[in-house]
Short mmCIF file of C-alpha atoms in Angstrom, two decimals:
data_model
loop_
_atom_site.label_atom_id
_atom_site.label_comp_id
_atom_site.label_asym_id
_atom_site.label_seq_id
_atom_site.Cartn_x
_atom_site.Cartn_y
_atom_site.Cartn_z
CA UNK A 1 0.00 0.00 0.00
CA UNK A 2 1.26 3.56 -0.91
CA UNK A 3 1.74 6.10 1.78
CA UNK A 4 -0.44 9.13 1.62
CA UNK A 5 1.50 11.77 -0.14
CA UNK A 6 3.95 13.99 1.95
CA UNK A 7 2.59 17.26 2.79
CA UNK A 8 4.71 20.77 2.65
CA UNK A 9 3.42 21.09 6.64
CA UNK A 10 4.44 17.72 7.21
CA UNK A 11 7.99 18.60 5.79
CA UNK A 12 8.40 21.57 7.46
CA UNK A 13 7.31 20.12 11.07
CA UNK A 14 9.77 17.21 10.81
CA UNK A 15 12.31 20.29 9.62
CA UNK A 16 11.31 21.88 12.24
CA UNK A 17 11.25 18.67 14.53
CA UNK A 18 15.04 17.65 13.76
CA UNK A 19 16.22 21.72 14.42
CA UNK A 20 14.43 21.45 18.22
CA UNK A 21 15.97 18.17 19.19
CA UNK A 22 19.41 19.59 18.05
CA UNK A 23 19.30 22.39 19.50
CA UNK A 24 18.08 20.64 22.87
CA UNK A 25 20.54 18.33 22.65
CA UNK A 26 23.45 20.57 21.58
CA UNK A 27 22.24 22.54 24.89
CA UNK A 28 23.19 19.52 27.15
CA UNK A 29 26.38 18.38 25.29
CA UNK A 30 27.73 22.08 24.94
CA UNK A 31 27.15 22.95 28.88
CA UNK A 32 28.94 19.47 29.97
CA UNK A 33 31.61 20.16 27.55
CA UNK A 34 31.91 24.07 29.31
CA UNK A 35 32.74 22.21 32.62
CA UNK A 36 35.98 21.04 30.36
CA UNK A 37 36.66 24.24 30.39
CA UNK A 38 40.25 25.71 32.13
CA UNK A 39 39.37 28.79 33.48
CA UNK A 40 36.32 30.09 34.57
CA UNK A 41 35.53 32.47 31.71
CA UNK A 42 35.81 29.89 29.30
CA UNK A 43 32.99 27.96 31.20
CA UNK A 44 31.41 30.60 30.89
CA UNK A 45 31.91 31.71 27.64
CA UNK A 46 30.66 27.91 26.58
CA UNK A 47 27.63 27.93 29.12
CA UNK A 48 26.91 31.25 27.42
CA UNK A 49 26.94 29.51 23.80
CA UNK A 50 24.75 26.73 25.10
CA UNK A 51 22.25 28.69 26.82
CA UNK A 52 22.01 30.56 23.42
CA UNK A 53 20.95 27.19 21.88
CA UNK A 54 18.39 26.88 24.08
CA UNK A 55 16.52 29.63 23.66
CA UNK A 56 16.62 28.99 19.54
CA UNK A 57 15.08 25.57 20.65
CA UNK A 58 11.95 27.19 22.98
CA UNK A 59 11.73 29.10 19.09
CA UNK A 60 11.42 26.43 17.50
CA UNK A 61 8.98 24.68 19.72
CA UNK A 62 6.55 27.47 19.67
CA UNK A 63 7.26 27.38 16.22
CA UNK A 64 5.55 23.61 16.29
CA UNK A 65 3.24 24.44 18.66
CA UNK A 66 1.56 27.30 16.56
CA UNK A 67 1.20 24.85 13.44
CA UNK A 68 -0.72 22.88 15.57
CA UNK A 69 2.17 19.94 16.25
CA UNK A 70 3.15 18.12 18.83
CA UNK A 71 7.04 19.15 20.02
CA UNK A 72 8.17 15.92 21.62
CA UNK A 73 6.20 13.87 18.84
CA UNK A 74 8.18 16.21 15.85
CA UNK A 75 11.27 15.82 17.67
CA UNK A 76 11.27 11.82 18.67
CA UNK A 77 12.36 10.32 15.03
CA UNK A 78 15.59 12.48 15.72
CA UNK A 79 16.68 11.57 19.08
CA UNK A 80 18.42 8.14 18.47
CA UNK A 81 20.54 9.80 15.61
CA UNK A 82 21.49 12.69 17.38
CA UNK A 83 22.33 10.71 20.32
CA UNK A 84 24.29 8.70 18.75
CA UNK A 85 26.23 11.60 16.56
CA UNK A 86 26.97 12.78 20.44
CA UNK A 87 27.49 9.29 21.86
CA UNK A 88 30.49 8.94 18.75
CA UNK A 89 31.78 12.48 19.26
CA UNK A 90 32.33 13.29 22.77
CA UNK A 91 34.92 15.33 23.53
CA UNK A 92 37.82 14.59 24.97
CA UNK A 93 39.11 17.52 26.29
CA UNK A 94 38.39 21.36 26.01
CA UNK A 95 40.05 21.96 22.63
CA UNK A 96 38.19 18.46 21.19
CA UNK A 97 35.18 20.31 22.44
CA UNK A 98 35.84 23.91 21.22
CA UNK A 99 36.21 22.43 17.83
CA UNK A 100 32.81 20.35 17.80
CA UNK A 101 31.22 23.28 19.11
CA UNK A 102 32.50 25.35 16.00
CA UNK A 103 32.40 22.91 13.53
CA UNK A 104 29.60 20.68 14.51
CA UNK A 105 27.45 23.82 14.67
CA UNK A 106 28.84 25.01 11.21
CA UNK A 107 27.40 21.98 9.67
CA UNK A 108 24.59 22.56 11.01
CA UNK A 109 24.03 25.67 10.47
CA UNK A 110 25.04 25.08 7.04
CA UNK A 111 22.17 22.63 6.23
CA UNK A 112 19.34 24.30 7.45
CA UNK A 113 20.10 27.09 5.42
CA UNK A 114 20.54 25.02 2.64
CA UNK A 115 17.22 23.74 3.32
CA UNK A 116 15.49 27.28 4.18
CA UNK A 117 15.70 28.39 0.44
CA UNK A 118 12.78 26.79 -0.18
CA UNK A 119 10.33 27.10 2.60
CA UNK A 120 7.49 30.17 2.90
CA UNK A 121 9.05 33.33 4.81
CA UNK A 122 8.01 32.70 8.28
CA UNK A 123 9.83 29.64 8.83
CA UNK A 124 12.57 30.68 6.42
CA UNK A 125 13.01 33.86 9.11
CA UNK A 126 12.98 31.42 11.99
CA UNK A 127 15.76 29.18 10.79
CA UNK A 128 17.89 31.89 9.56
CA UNK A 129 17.20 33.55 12.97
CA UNK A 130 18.20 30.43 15.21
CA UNK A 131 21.08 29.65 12.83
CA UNK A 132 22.73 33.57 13.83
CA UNK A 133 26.30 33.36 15.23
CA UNK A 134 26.82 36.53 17.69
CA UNK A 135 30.14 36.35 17.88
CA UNK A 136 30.49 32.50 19.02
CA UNK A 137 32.88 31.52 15.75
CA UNK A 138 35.56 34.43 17.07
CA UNK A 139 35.66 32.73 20.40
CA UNK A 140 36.25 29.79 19.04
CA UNK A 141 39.17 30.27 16.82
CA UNK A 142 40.66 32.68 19.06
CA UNK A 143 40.84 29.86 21.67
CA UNK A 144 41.48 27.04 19.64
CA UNK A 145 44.82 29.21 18.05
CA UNK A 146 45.92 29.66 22.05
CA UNK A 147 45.39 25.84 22.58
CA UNK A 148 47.43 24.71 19.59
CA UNK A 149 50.07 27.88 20.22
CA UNK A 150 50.23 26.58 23.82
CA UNK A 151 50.84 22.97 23.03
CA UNK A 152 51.41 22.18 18.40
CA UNK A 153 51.12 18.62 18.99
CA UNK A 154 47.57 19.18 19.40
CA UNK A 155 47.68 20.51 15.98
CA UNK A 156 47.34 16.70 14.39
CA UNK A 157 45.20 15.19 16.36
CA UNK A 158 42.67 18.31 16.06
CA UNK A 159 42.36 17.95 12.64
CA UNK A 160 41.89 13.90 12.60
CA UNK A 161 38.80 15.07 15.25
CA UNK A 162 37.55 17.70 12.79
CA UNK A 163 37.26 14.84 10.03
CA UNK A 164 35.76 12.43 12.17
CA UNK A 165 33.23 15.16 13.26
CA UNK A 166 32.20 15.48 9.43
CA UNK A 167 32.34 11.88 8.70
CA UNK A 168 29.91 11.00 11.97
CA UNK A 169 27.72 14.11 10.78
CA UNK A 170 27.36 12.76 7.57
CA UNK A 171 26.72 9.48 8.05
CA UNK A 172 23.47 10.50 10.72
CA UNK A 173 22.21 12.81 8.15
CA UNK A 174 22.27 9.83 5.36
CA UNK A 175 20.47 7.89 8.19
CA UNK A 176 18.21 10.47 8.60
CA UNK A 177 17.47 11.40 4.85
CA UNK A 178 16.90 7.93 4.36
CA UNK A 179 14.28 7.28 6.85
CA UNK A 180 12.40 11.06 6.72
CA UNK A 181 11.03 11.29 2.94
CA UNK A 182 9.42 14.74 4.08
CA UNK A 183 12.91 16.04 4.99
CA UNK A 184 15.30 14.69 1.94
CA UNK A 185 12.43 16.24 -0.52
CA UNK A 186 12.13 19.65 1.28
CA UNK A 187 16.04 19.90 1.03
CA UNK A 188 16.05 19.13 -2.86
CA UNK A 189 13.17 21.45 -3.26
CA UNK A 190 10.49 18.74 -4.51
CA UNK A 191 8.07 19.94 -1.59
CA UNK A 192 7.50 23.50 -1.87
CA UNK A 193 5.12 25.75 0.26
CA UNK A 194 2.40 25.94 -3.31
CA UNK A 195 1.93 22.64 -3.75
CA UNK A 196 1.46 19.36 -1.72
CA UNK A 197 4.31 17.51 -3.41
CA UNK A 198 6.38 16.74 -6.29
CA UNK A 199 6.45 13.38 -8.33
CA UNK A 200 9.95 13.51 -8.85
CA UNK A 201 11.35 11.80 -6.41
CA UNK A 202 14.79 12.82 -4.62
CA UNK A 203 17.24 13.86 -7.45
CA UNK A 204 20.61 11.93 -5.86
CA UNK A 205 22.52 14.36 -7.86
CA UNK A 206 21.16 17.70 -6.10
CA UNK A 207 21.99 15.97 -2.73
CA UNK A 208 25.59 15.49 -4.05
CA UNK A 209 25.78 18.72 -5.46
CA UNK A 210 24.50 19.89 -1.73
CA UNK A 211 27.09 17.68 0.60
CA UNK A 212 29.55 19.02 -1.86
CA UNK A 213 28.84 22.63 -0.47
CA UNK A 214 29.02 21.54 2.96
CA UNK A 215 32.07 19.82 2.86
CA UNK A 216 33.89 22.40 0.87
CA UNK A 217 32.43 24.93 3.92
CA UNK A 218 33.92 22.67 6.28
CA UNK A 219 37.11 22.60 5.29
CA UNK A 220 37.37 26.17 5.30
CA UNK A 221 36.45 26.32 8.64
CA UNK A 222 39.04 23.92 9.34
CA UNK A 223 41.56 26.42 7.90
CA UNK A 224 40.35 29.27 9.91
CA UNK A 225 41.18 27.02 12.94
CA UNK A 226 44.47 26.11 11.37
CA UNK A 227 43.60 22.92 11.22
CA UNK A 228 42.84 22.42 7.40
CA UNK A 229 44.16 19.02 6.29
CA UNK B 1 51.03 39.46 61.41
CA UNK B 2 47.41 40.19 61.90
CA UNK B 3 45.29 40.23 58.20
CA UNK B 4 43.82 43.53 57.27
CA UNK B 5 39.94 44.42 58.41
CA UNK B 6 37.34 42.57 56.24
CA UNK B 7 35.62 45.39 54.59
CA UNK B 8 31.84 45.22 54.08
CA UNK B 9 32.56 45.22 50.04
CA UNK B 10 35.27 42.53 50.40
CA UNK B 11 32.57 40.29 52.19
CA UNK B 12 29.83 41.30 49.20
CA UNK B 13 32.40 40.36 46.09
CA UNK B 14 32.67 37.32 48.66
CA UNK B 15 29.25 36.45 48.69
CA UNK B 16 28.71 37.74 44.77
CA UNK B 17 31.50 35.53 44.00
CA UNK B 18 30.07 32.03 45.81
CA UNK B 19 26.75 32.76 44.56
CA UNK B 20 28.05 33.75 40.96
CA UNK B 21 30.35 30.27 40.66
CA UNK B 22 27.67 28.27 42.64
CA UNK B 23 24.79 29.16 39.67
CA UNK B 24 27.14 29.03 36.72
CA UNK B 25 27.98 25.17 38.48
CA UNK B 26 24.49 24.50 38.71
CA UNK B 27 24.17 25.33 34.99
CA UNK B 28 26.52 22.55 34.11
CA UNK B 29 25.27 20.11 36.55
CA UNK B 30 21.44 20.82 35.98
CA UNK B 31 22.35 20.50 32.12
CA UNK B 32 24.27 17.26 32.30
CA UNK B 33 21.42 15.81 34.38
CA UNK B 34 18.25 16.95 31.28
CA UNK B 35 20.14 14.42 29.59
CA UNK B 36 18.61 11.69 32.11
CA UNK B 37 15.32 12.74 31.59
CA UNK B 38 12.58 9.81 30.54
CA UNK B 39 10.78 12.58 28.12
CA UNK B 40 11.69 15.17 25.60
CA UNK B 41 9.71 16.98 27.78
CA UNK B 42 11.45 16.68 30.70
CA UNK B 43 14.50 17.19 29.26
CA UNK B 44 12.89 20.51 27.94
CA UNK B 45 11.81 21.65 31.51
CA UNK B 46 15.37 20.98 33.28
CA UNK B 47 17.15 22.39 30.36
CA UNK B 48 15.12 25.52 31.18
CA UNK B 49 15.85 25.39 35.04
CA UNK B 50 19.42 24.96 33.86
CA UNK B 51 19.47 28.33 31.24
CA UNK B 52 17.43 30.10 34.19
CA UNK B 53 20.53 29.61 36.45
CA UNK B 54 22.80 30.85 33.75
CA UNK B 55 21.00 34.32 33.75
CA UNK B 56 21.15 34.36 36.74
CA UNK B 57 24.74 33.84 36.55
CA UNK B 58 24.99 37.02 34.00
CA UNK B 59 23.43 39.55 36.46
CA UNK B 60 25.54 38.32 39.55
CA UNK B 61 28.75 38.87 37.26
CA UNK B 62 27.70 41.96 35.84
CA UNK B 63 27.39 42.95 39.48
CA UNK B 64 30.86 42.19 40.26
CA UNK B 65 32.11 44.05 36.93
CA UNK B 66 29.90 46.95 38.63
CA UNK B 67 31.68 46.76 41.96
CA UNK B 68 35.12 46.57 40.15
CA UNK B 69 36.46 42.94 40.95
CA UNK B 70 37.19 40.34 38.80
CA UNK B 71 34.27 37.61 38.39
CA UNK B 72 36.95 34.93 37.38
CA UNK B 73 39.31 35.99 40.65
CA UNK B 74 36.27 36.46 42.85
CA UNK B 75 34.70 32.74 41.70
CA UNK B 76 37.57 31.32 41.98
CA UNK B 77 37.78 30.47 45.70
CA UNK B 78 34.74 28.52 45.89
CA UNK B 79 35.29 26.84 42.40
CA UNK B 80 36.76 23.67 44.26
CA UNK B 81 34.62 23.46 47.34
CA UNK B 82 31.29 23.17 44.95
CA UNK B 83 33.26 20.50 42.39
CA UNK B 84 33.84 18.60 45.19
CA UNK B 85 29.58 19.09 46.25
CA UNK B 86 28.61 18.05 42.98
CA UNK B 87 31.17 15.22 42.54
CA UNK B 88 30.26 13.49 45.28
CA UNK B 89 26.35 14.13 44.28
CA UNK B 90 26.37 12.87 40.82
CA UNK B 91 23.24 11.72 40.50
CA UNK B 92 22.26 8.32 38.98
CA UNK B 93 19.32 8.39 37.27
CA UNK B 94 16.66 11.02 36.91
CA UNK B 95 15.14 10.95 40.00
CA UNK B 96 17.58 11.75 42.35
CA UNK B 97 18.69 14.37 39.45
CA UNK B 98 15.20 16.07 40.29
CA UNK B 99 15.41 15.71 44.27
CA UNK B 100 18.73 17.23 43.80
CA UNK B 101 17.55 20.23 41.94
CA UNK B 102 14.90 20.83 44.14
CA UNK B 103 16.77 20.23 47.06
CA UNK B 104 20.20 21.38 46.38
CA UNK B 105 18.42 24.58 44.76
CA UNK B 106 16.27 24.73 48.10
CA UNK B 107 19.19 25.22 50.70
CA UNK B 108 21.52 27.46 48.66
CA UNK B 109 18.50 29.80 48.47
CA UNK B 110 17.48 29.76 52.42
CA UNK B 111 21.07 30.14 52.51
CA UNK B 112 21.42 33.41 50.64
CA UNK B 113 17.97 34.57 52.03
CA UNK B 114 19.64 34.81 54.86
CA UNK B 115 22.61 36.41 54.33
CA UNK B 116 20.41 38.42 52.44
CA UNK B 117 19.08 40.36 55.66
CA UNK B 118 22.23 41.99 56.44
CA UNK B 119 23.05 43.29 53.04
CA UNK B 120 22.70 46.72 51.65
CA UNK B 121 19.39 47.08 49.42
CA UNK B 122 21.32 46.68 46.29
CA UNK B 123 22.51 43.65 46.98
CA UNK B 124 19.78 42.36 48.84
CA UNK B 125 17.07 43.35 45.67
CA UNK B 126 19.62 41.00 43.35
CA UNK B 127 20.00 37.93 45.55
CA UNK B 128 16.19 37.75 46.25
CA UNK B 129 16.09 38.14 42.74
CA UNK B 130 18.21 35.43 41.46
CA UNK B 131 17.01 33.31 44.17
CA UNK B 132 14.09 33.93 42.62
CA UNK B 133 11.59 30.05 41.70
CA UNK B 134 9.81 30.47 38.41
CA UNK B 135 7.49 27.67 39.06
CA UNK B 136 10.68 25.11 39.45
CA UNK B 137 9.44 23.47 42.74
CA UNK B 138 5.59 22.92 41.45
CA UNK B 139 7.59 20.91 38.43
CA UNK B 140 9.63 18.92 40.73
CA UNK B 141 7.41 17.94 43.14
CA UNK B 142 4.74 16.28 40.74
CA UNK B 143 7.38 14.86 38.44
CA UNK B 144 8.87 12.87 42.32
CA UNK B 145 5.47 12.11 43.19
CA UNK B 146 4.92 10.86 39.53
CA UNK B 147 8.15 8.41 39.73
CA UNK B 148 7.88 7.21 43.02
CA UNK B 149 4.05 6.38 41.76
CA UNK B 150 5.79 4.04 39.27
CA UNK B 151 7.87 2.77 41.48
CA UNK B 152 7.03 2.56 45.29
CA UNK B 153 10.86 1.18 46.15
CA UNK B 154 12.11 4.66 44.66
CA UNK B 155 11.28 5.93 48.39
CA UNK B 156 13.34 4.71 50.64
CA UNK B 157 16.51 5.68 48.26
CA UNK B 158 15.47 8.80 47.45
CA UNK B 159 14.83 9.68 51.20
CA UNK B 160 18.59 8.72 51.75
CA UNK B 161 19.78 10.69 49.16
CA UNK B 162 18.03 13.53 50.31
CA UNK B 163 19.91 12.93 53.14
CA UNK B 164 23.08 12.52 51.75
CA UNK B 165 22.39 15.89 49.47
CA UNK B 166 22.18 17.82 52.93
CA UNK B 167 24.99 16.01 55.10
CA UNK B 168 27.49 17.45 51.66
CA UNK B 169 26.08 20.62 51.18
CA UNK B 170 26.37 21.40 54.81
CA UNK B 171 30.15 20.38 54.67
CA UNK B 172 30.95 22.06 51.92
CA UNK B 173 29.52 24.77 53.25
CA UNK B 174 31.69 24.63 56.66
CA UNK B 175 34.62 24.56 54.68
CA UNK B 176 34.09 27.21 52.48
CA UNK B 177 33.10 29.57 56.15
CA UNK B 178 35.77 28.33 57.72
CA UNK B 179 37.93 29.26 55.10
CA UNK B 180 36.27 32.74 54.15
CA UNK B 181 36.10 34.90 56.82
CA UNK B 182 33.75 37.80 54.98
CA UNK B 183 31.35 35.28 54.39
CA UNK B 184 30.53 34.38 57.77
CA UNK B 185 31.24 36.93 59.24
CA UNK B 186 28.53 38.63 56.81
CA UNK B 187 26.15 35.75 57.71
CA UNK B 188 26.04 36.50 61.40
CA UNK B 189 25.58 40.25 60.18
CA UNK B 190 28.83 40.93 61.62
CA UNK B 191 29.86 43.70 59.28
CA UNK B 192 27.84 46.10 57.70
CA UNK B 193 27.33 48.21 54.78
CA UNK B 194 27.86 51.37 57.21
CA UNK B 195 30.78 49.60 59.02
CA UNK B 196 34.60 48.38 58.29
CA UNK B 197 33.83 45.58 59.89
CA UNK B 198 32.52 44.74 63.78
CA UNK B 199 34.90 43.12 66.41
CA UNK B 200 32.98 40.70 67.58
CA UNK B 201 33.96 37.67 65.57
CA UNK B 202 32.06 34.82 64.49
CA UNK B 203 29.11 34.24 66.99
CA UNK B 204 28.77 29.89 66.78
CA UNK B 205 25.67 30.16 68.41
CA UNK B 206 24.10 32.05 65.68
CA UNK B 207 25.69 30.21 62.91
CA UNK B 208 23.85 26.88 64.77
CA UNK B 209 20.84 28.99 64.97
CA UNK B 210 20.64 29.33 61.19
CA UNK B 211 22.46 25.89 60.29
CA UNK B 212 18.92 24.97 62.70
CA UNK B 213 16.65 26.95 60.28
CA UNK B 214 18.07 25.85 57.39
CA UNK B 215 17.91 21.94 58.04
CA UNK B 216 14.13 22.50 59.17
CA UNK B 217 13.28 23.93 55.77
CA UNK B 218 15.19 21.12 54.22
CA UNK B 219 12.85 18.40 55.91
CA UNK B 220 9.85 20.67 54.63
CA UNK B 221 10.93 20.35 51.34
CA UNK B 222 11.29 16.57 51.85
CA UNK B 223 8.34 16.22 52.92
CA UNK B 224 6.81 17.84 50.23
CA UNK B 225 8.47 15.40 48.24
CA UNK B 226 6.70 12.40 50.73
CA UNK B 227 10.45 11.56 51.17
CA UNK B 228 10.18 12.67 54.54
CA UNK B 229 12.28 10.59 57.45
#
């Protein structure tokens, strides 16, 4: 038996769903990764970063809430692969976790916008809004360049981290793509906000085309760290 | 070679500076422990407990950048005293992560209530402030009642951790007055904000008197929670 055909709302609620649980989860893994921290500004600088997260999430819920969804239920399909992006990534140390912070979030950010070209204005706003940087990226490199100043052994091993950050981030989102239809369509365009779907299918080629960008963005983030392979 | 008077603003960047490390701590602990929650609404609710403590955080620092100190320098002091709280208070599941919010939470706020009295009204407007409950307890209280519900055993346990929660916050706390002079000295209203400080000394009697008040608020609160001994 066919499944009914995806909706734009349903899209944009499971978009909306997988944004909520990351930014609830990058809440709890960035504020145990502050404690990592060495001096007290730096926890705070981190708990400040994370606390920032949260309040994109409580967005984003009331977001869901106002189209009539359910938060938890939008956000449950994501929770195992997010946990499990975290579970493979946890930081080892501060500078392991300045880098996720910076790149993990790039990626991120990265994607939604991707995705936001195509969605109506309100929730285009929204994600652009949540996905603003004030100022965290500075921090970041500035730190991560007194870390590997401090101690250029660090250097190697940073950037093997930074590639296995990518590689676990990718693999997730295949997972993810693969099991959310509403989601791999809305980021090829083939649900738009006019129409209730496309026949086309998801054009493999567009999603290339796509992780291209976002791995070529990664590695330049990499080489503002200095850590470009 | 006798130390120099406590001054009325040493004791204050003191107090500022335990209550300013204690809630960015509490962040990072309250954080680490959404992660343990059953629901992603759970999760949700500590996570907000957790980002309330971080603003809080912000307006005790900004307080010490107002008074000219040093957040980091006047944190620092009590940074070790409170790892050592909330090391030996991990908790291990969800539950106790709850009784440990709402108790932990519970007797740091008596606690600056109190000190609270003696304080100029400055001060004394930000501490009640940031010891401020936005509906925390109410939260707490039915998700306990909810657990123990499911599972009657959960009682007994939780009633000893309770327990244990007090017995280590209590001597922390001893430590960190034993080792502070401005602080307890400013508990027992020994200095002022229109005195140097007062000759008397630290008055034990009056330290038991509110180490008394405090504990009988604690077995309220347990109580509350039907984990009462």
């Amino acid at each position: 038996m066919a499944s009914p055909p995806i909706t734009y709302r349903d899209a944009v609620v499971d978009l909306l769903g997988v944004l909520a649980c990351g930014e609830l989860m990058a809440f709890g893994r960035l504020a145990a990764d502050a404690t990592l921290a060495p001096t007290l500004d730096d926890e705070a600088a981190l708990a400040a970063m994370a606390t920032a997260e949260f309040h994109h999430f409580e967005r984003l819920r009331d977001r869901l809430v106002a189209l009539g969804a359910d938060p938890a239920a939008a956000m449950a399909p994501f929770r195992e692969p997010l946990e499990q992006f975290h579970e493979r990534t946890a930081p080892s140390d501060w500078l392991e976790g300045l880098v996720k912070a910076y790149v993990g979030d790039g990626i991120a950010r990265d994607f939604y916008r991707e995705i936001a070209q195509a969605l109506d204005p309100q929730t285009r706003d929204l994600i652009v809004e949540v996905c603003d940087d004030p100022g965290q990226a500075d921090f970041v490199v500035s730190r991560v360049a007194a870390g590997v100043a401090a101690d250029p052994r660090a250097s190697g091993r940073l950037a093997l981290w930074g590639r296995r950050l990518v590689g676990e981030a990718v693999s997730q989102a295949q997972r993810v793509a693969a099991e959310r239809d509403g989601l791999a369509l809305l980021l090829i365009g083939a649900v738009r906000p006019d129409a209730a779907t496309d026949s086309a299918g998801v054009d493999l080629a567009e999603v290339a085309r796509i992780l291209g960008r976002l791995t070529d963005a990664h590695s330049r983030r990499m080489q503002a760290l200095r850590l470009g392979a």
